[in-house]
PDB file of C-alpha atoms and ligand atoms in Angstrom:
ATOM      1  CA  MET A   1      43.967  15.645  15.352  1.00  0.00           C
ATOM      2  CA  PRO A   2      46.776  14.177  13.203  1.00  0.00           C
ATOM      3  CA  ALA A   3      49.202  16.614  11.614  1.00  0.00           C
ATOM      4  CA  PRO A   4      48.343  17.785   8.089  1.00  0.00           C
ATOM      5  CA  LEU A   5      50.678  16.916   5.221  1.00  0.00           C
ATOM      6  CA  LYS A   6      53.461  19.450   4.926  1.00  0.00           C
ATOM      7  CA  ILE A   7      54.371  21.107   1.630  1.00  0.00           C
ATOM      8  CA  LEU A   8      57.557  23.063   1.022  1.00  0.00           C
ATOM      9  CA  VAL A   9      57.105  25.859  -1.538  1.00  0.00           C
ATOM     10  CA  VAL A  10      60.405  26.862  -3.161  1.00  0.00           C
ATOM     11  CA  GLU A  11      59.699  30.048  -5.083  1.00  0.00           C
ATOM     12  CA  ASP A  12      61.411  33.441  -5.202  1.00  0.00           C
ATOM     13  CA  ASP A  13      58.411  35.343  -6.615  1.00  0.00           C
ATOM     14  CA  SER A  14      56.383  36.512  -3.616  1.00  0.00           C
ATOM     15  CA  ALA A  15      53.129  36.886  -5.597  1.00  0.00           C
ATOM     16  CA  ILE A  16      53.283  33.271  -6.784  1.00  0.00           C
ATOM     17  CA  ARG A  17      54.248  32.157  -3.306  1.00  0.00           C
ATOM     18  CA  ARG A  18      51.170  33.875  -1.913  1.00  0.00           C
ATOM     19  CA  LEU A  19      48.977  32.205  -4.554  1.00  0.00           C
ATOM     20  CA  LEU A  20      50.444  28.792  -3.735  1.00  0.00           C
ATOM     21  CA  ARG A  21      50.103  29.363  -0.010  1.00  0.00           C
ATOM     22  CA  GLY A  22      46.383  30.149  -0.437  1.00  0.00           C
ATOM     23  CA  ALA A  23      45.743  27.145  -2.672  1.00  0.00           C
ATOM     24  CA  LEU A  24      47.569  24.783  -0.314  1.00  0.00           C
ATOM     25  CA  ALA A  25      45.746  26.093   2.736  1.00  0.00           C
ATOM     26  CA  ARG A  26      42.498  25.424   0.880  1.00  0.00           C
ATOM     27  CA  GLY A  27      43.693  21.853   0.336  1.00  0.00           C
ATOM     28  CA  ASP A  28      44.329  21.476   4.075  1.00  0.00           C
ATOM     29  CA  TYR A  29      48.113  21.338   3.823  1.00  0.00           C
ATOM     30  CA  ALA A  30      50.646  22.923   6.137  1.00  0.00           C
ATOM     31  CA  VAL A  31      52.994  25.188   4.176  1.00  0.00           C
ATOM     32  CA  VAL A  32      56.692  25.925   4.595  1.00  0.00           C
ATOM     33  CA  GLU A  33      58.320  28.476   2.278  1.00  0.00           C
ATOM     34  CA  ALA A  34      61.780  28.970   0.836  1.00  0.00           C
ATOM     35  CA  GLY A  35      63.047  31.575  -1.627  1.00  0.00           C
ATOM     36  CA  SER A  36      66.253  29.883  -2.756  1.00  0.00           C
ATOM     37  CA  VAL A  37      67.843  26.450  -3.089  1.00  0.00           C
ATOM     38  CA  ARG A  38      69.885  27.084   0.046  1.00  0.00           C
ATOM     39  CA  GLU A  39      66.756  27.882   2.068  1.00  0.00           C
ATOM     40  CA  ALA A  40      65.001  24.886   0.547  1.00  0.00           C
ATOM     41  CA  LEU A  41      67.699  22.471   1.667  1.00  0.00           C
ATOM     42  CA  SER A  42      67.665  23.843   5.170  1.00  0.00           C
ATOM     43  CA  ALA A  43      63.825  23.640   5.291  1.00  0.00           C
ATOM     44  CA  LEU A  44      64.068  20.072   3.981  1.00  0.00           C
ATOM     45  CA  ALA A  45      66.265  19.070   6.900  1.00  0.00           C
ATOM     46  CA  ILE A  46      64.306  20.953   9.544  1.00  0.00           C
ATOM     47  CA  ASP A  47      60.667  20.632   8.437  1.00  0.00           C
ATOM     48  CA  LYS A  48      60.770  17.259   6.640  1.00  0.00           C
ATOM     49  CA  PRO A  49      58.054  18.119   4.112  1.00  0.00           C
ATOM     50  CA  ASP A  50      55.928  15.431   2.430  1.00  0.00           C
ATOM     51  CA  ALA A  51      56.153  17.230  -0.898  1.00  0.00           C
ATOM     52  CA  VAL A  52      58.052  20.099  -2.499  1.00  0.00           C
ATOM     53  CA  LEU A  53      56.729  22.538  -5.124  1.00  0.00           C
ATOM     54  CA  LEU A  54      59.876  23.654  -6.874  1.00  0.00           C
ATOM     55  CA  ASP A  55      60.433  26.680  -9.076  1.00  0.00           C
ATOM     56  CA  LEU A  56      63.444  26.356 -11.374  1.00  0.00           C
ATOM     57  CA  GLY A  57      64.567  29.976 -11.818  1.00  0.00           C
ATOM     58  CA  LEU A  58      65.938  30.603  -8.336  1.00  0.00           C
ATOM     59  CA  PRO A  59      68.441  33.263  -7.296  1.00  0.00           C
ATOM     60  CA  ASP A  60      71.286  31.075  -6.004  1.00  0.00           C
ATOM     61  CA  ARG A  61      71.163  27.905  -8.095  1.00  0.00           C
ATOM     62  CA  ASP A  62      68.999  26.394 -10.776  1.00  0.00           C
ATOM     63  CA  GLY A  63      66.153  24.413  -9.250  1.00  0.00           C
ATOM     64  CA  ILE A  64      67.011  21.523 -11.595  1.00  0.00           C
ATOM     65  CA  GLU A  65      70.193  20.968  -9.562  1.00  0.00           C
ATOM     66  CA  ALA A  66      68.184  20.641  -6.366  1.00  0.00           C
ATOM     67  CA  ILE A  67      65.795  17.892  -7.523  1.00  0.00           C
ATOM     68  CA  GLY A  68      68.092  15.021  -6.578  1.00  0.00           C
ATOM     69  CA  LEU A  69      68.865  16.479  -3.148  1.00  0.00           C
ATOM     70  CA  LEU A  70      65.198  17.140  -2.424  1.00  0.00           C
ATOM     71  CA  LYS A  71      64.186  13.639  -3.527  1.00  0.00           C
ATOM     72  CA  ALA A  72      66.841  12.160  -1.265  1.00  0.00           C
ATOM     73  CA  GLY A  73      64.913  13.658   1.651  1.00  0.00           C
ATOM     74  CA  GLY A  74      61.984  11.391   0.765  1.00  0.00           C
ATOM     75  CA  ALA A  75      59.566  14.095  -0.396  1.00  0.00           C
ATOM     76  CA  ALA A  76      57.543  14.124  -3.610  1.00  0.00           C
ATOM     77  CA  VAL A  77      58.912  16.854  -5.901  1.00  0.00           C
ATOM     78  CA  LEU A  78      56.637  18.753  -8.288  1.00  0.00           C
ATOM     79  CA  VAL A  79      58.336  21.261 -10.535  1.00  0.00           C
ATOM     80  CA  VAL A  80      56.265  24.413 -11.069  1.00  0.00           C
ATOM     81  CA  SER A  81      58.053  26.446 -13.719  1.00  0.00           C
ATOM     82  CA  ALA A  82      57.483  28.957 -16.482  1.00  0.00           C
ATOM     83  CA  ARG A  83      59.863  26.990 -18.696  1.00  0.00           C
ATOM     84  CA  THR A  84      57.890  25.199 -21.381  1.00  0.00           C
ATOM     85  CA  ASP A  85      60.828  23.535 -23.087  1.00  0.00           C
ATOM     86  CA  THR A  86      60.221  19.797 -23.442  1.00  0.00           C
ATOM     87  CA  ALA A  87      63.898  18.998 -22.897  1.00  0.00           C
ATOM     88  CA  GLU A  88      63.754  20.823 -19.567  1.00  0.00           C
ATOM     89  CA  LYS A  89      60.687  18.827 -18.489  1.00  0.00           C
ATOM     90  CA  VAL A  90      62.303  15.559 -19.482  1.00  0.00           C
ATOM     91  CA  ALA A  91      65.471  16.506 -17.585  1.00  0.00           C
ATOM     92  CA  ALA A  92      63.451  17.316 -14.457  1.00  0.00           C
ATOM     93  CA  LEU A  93      61.521  14.046 -14.647  1.00  0.00           C
ATOM     94  CA  ASP A  94      64.703  12.074 -15.357  1.00  0.00           C
ATOM     95  CA  LEU A  95      66.255  13.590 -12.248  1.00  0.00           C
ATOM     96  CA  GLY A  96      63.340  12.208 -10.245  1.00  0.00           C
ATOM     97  CA  ALA A  97      60.701  14.949 -10.231  1.00  0.00           C
ATOM     98  CA  ASP A  98      57.260  13.396  -9.730  1.00  0.00           C
ATOM     99  CA  ASP A  99      55.463  15.877 -11.944  1.00  0.00           C
ATOM    100  CA  TYR A 100      55.934  19.103 -13.877  1.00  0.00           C
ATOM    101  CA  LEU A 101      53.469  21.988 -14.085  1.00  0.00           C
ATOM    102  CA  VAL A 102      53.891  24.984 -16.338  1.00  0.00           C
ATOM    103  CA  LYS A 103      53.114  28.495 -15.087  1.00  0.00           C
ATOM    104  CA  PRO A 104      50.583  29.999 -15.153  1.00  0.00           C
ATOM    105  CA  PHE A 105      48.882  27.031 -13.528  1.00  0.00           C
ATOM    106  CA  ASP A 106      45.333  26.340 -12.467  1.00  0.00           C
ATOM    107  CA  THR A 107      45.297  25.898  -8.680  1.00  0.00           C
ATOM    108  CA  ASP A 108      42.696  23.102  -8.775  1.00  0.00           C
ATOM    109  CA  GLU A 109      44.856  21.212 -11.211  1.00  0.00           C
ATOM    110  CA  LEU A 110      47.888  21.826  -9.032  1.00  0.00           C
ATOM    111  CA  LEU A 111      46.066  20.396  -6.002  1.00  0.00           C
ATOM    112  CA  ALA A 112      44.880  17.377  -7.994  1.00  0.00           C
ATOM    113  CA  ARG A 113      48.381  16.637  -9.240  1.00  0.00           C
ATOM    114  CA  LEU A 114      49.834  17.159  -5.799  1.00  0.00           C
ATOM    115  CA  ARG A 115      47.362  14.644  -4.358  1.00  0.00           C
ATOM    116  CA  THR A 116      48.362  12.120  -7.008  1.00  0.00           C
ATOM    117  CA  ALA A 117      52.071  12.639  -6.346  1.00  0.00           C
ATOM    118  CA  LEU A 118      51.528  12.303  -2.602  1.00  0.00           C
ATOM    119  CA  ARG A 119      49.534   9.114  -3.037  1.00  0.00           C
ATOM    120  CA  HIS A 120      52.334   7.576  -5.022  1.00  0.00           C
ATOM    121  CA  ARG A 121      54.965   8.916  -2.679  1.00  0.00           C
ATOM    122  CA  LEU A 122      53.221   7.864   0.504  1.00  0.00           C
ATOM    123  CA  GLY A 123      52.225   4.552  -1.057  1.00  0.00           C
ATOM    124  CA  ALA A 124      54.147   2.289   1.213  1.00  0.00           C
ATOM    125  CA  ARG A 125      53.250   4.171   4.342  1.00  0.00           C
ATOM    126  CA  ALA A 126      49.740   5.592   3.989  1.00  0.00           C
ATOM    127  CA  LEU A 127      48.221   4.203   0.857  1.00  0.00           C
ATOM    128  CA  SER A 128      47.894   0.503   1.234  1.00  0.00           C
ATOM    129  CA  ASP A 129      45.638  -1.351  -1.197  1.00  0.00           C
ATOM    130  CA  ARG A 130      44.119  -3.123   1.737  1.00  0.00           C
ATOM    131  CA  VAL A 131      43.003  -1.356   4.886  1.00  0.00           C
ATOM    132  CA  GLU A 132      41.955  -3.478   7.835  1.00  0.00           C
ATOM    133  CA  ILE A 133      40.184  -1.944  10.798  1.00  0.00           C
ATOM    134  CA  GLY A 134      38.736  -4.403  13.280  1.00  0.00           C
ATOM    135  CA  ALA A 135      36.288  -6.620  11.377  1.00  0.00           C
ATOM    136  CA  ILE A 136      36.227  -4.279   8.370  1.00  0.00           C
ATOM    137  CA  VAL A 137      38.483  -4.896   5.384  1.00  0.00           C
ATOM    138  CA  ILE A 138      38.606  -2.310   2.601  1.00  0.00           C
ATOM    139  CA  ASP A 139      40.238  -3.713  -0.524  1.00  0.00           C
ATOM    140  CA  LEU A 140      40.986  -0.645  -2.633  1.00  0.00           C
ATOM    141  CA  ALA A 141      42.500  -2.652  -5.484  1.00  0.00           C
ATOM    142  CA  HIS A 142      39.280  -4.645  -6.018  1.00  0.00           C
ATOM    143  CA  ARG A 143      36.789  -2.024  -4.748  1.00  0.00           C
ATOM    144  CA  ARG A 144      35.496  -4.552  -2.244  1.00  0.00           C
ATOM    145  CA  VAL A 145      34.528  -4.114   1.400  1.00  0.00           C
ATOM    146  CA  THR A 146      33.912  -6.930   3.845  1.00  0.00           C
ATOM    147  CA  ARG A 147      32.734  -7.012   7.415  1.00  0.00           C
ATOM    148  CA  ALA A 148      33.669 -10.102   9.420  1.00  0.00           C
ATOM    149  CA  GLY A 149      34.320 -11.827   6.096  1.00  0.00           C
ATOM    150  CA  ALA A 150      30.923 -11.001   4.558  1.00  0.00           C
ATOM    151  CA  GLU A 151      30.752  -8.643   1.601  1.00  0.00           C
ATOM    152  CA  VAL A 152      29.193  -5.247   2.358  1.00  0.00           C
ATOM    153  CA  HIS A 153      27.250  -3.813  -0.578  1.00  0.00           C
ATOM    154  CA  LEU A 154      27.967  -0.137  -1.037  1.00  0.00           C
ATOM    155  CA  SER A 155      26.632   2.327  -3.601  1.00  0.00           C
ATOM    156  CA  PRO A 156      29.281   3.944  -5.828  1.00  0.00           C
ATOM    157  CA  LYS A 157      29.166   7.151  -3.758  1.00  0.00           C
ATOM    158  CA  GLU A 158      29.390   5.233  -0.479  1.00  0.00           C
ATOM    159  CA  TYR A 159      32.389   3.342  -1.776  1.00  0.00           C
ATOM    160  CA  GLY A 160      33.941   6.544  -3.148  1.00  0.00           C
ATOM    161  CA  VAL A 161      33.709   8.338   0.197  1.00  0.00           C
ATOM    162  CA  LEU A 162      35.017   5.338   2.135  1.00  0.00           C
ATOM    163  CA  ALA A 163      37.918   4.943  -0.296  1.00  0.00           C
ATOM    164  CA  GLU A 164      38.844   8.644   0.062  1.00  0.00           C
ATOM    165  CA  LEU A 165      39.046   8.177   3.830  1.00  0.00           C
ATOM    166  CA  ALA A 166      40.802   4.813   3.591  1.00  0.00           C
ATOM    167  CA  ARG A 167      43.623   6.202   1.469  1.00  0.00           C
ATOM    168  CA  PHE A 168      44.830   8.170   4.475  1.00  0.00           C
ATOM    169  CA  PRO A 169      43.684   6.389   7.629  1.00  0.00           C
ATOM    170  CA  ASP A 170      43.923   8.535  10.754  1.00  0.00           C
ATOM    171  CA  ARG A 171      44.077  11.752   8.779  1.00  0.00           C
ATOM    172  CA  VAL A 172      41.244  14.223   8.711  1.00  0.00           C
ATOM    173  CA  ILE A 173      39.970  14.564   5.163  1.00  0.00           C
ATOM    174  CA  ARG A 174      38.160  17.830   4.627  1.00  0.00           C
ATOM    175  CA  HIS A 175      34.478  17.872   3.623  1.00  0.00           C
ATOM    176  CA  THR A 176      35.314  19.933   0.548  1.00  0.00           C
ATOM    177  CA  VAL A 177      38.079  17.559  -0.498  1.00  0.00           C
ATOM    178  CA  ILE A 178      35.819  14.481  -0.266  1.00  0.00           C
ATOM    179  CA  LEU A 179      32.998  16.249  -2.092  1.00  0.00           C
ATOM    180  CA  ARG A 180      35.328  17.427  -4.835  1.00  0.00           C
ATOM    181  CA  GLU A 181      36.852  13.973  -5.304  1.00  0.00           C
ATOM    182  CA  VAL A 182      33.622  11.971  -5.178  1.00  0.00           C
ATOM    183  CA  TRP A 183      30.968  14.365  -6.557  1.00  0.00           C
ATOM    184  CA  GLY A 184      33.171  16.764  -8.532  1.00  0.00           C
ATOM    185  CA  PRO A 185      34.292  20.380  -8.119  1.00  0.00           C
ATOM    186  CA  ALA A 186      30.787  21.801  -8.658  1.00  0.00           C
ATOM    187  CA  HIS A 187      29.561  20.057  -5.491  1.00  0.00           C
ATOM    188  CA  GLU A 188      32.321  20.839  -3.029  1.00  0.00           C
ATOM    189  CA  ASP A 189      29.886  22.719  -0.783  1.00  0.00           C
ATOM    190  CA  ALA A 190      27.144  20.071  -0.900  1.00  0.00           C
ATOM    191  CA  LEU A 191      27.665  18.963   2.664  1.00  0.00           C
ATOM    192  CA  ASP A 192      24.171  17.410   2.834  1.00  0.00           C
ATOM    193  CA  TYR A 193      25.092  14.842   0.169  1.00  0.00           C
ATOM    194  CA  LEU A 194      28.116  13.843   2.159  1.00  0.00           C
ATOM    195  CA  ARG A 195      26.226  13.616   5.454  1.00  0.00           C
ATOM    196  CA  ILE A 196      23.671  11.228   3.924  1.00  0.00           C
ATOM    197  CA  VAL A 197      26.392   8.979   2.548  1.00  0.00           C
ATOM    198  CA  ILE A 198      28.281   8.994   5.862  1.00  0.00           C
ATOM    199  CA  ARG A 199      25.072   8.023   7.673  1.00  0.00           C
ATOM    200  CA  ASN A 200      24.549   5.105   5.270  1.00  0.00           C
ATOM    201  CA  LEU A 201      28.155   3.987   5.651  1.00  0.00           C
ATOM    202  CA  ARG A 202      27.834   4.011   9.416  1.00  0.00           C
ATOM    203  CA  GLN A 203      24.632   1.959   9.219  1.00  0.00           C
ATOM    204  CA  LYS A 204      26.477  -0.619   7.156  1.00  0.00           C
ATOM    205  CA  LEU A 205      29.835  -0.632   8.916  1.00  0.00           C
ATOM    206  CA  GLU A 206      29.610   0.534  12.517  1.00  0.00           C
ATOM    207  CA  ASP A 207      28.725  -1.724  15.444  1.00  0.00           C
ATOM    208  CA  ASP A 208      26.710   1.135  16.891  1.00  0.00           C
ATOM    209  CA  PRO A 209      25.924   3.711  14.162  1.00  0.00           C
ATOM    210  CA  ALA A 210      24.819   6.197  16.824  1.00  0.00           C
ATOM    211  CA  ARG A 211      28.286   6.030  18.398  1.00  0.00           C
ATOM    212  CA  PRO A 212      30.576   5.786  15.406  1.00  0.00           C
ATOM    213  CA  ARG A 213      34.062   4.506  16.087  1.00  0.00           C
ATOM    214  CA  LEU A 214      35.158   3.784  12.542  1.00  0.00           C
ATOM    215  CA  ILE A 215      34.211   7.006  10.732  1.00  0.00           C
ATOM    216  CA  ARG A 216      34.926   9.880  13.075  1.00  0.00           C
ATOM    217  CA  ASN A 217      33.623  13.424  12.838  1.00  0.00           C
ATOM    218  CA  GLU A 218      35.950  16.368  13.034  1.00  0.00           C
ATOM    219  CA  PRO A 219      33.194  18.967  13.438  1.00  0.00           C
ATOM    220  CA  GLY A 220      33.332  21.759  10.915  1.00  0.00           C
ATOM    221  CA  VAL A 221      36.367  20.186   9.244  1.00  0.00           C
ATOM    222  CA  GLY A 222      35.824  16.711   7.868  1.00  0.00           C
ATOM    223  CA  TYR A 223      35.920  12.995   8.594  1.00  0.00           C
ATOM    224  CA  ARG A 224      38.638  10.623   9.640  1.00  0.00           C
ATOM    225  CA  LEU A 225      38.809   6.873   9.322  1.00  0.00           C
ATOM    226  CA  GLN A 226      39.994   5.458  12.617  1.00  0.00           C
ATOM    227  CA  GLY A 227      43.052   3.388  11.691  1.00  0.00           C
TER     228      GLY A 227
HETATM  229 CA1   CA B   1      61.705  32.176 -10.129  1.00  0.00          CA
END
């Protein structure tokens, strides 16, 4: 199974850290924690996170001063701060922060904004507008799928599920994440909906739908598009 995306949480308040850890685990991320800027920079070098959630009021230095250093490591940086001052937000974004969330935050919103930041950040590497796997071409920019050059007609839900998988080829995307993104948060447990759509997609895209090679099962976890 490919490694999950890694998120570095820089936060000196242990209660908030625990809350973030729980939310990130729910989103299928691996979590690394730091309680100061110094710890964050060492975790950045050692763990090479894909994204950083950065508090600003830290014991050794102001988080604002760390944004540039963290960005230089190639990670997406989302500031998560109690400071509501617009000037502070603008400063953080000017220094290269990808997003800014004010505490107290809604964890679903945090996960949604993290996904967006990661998509932008990983753009060149994982999110291509055009995913080609064997005879299948998924054109995410034009919402068009072809098989050996012929257009494959997909329902909106079929396309939605395929696009979720195609954004991160070779990564396992959790059932709940796909359901939330395609059907909405109220349906994140509606595994039957997802199974039906996956079956239809396999009928339309796989050489042998009974032995799927394109859309792989990770039992009990999710699906993965074979890249
Ligand atoms: Ca703090």
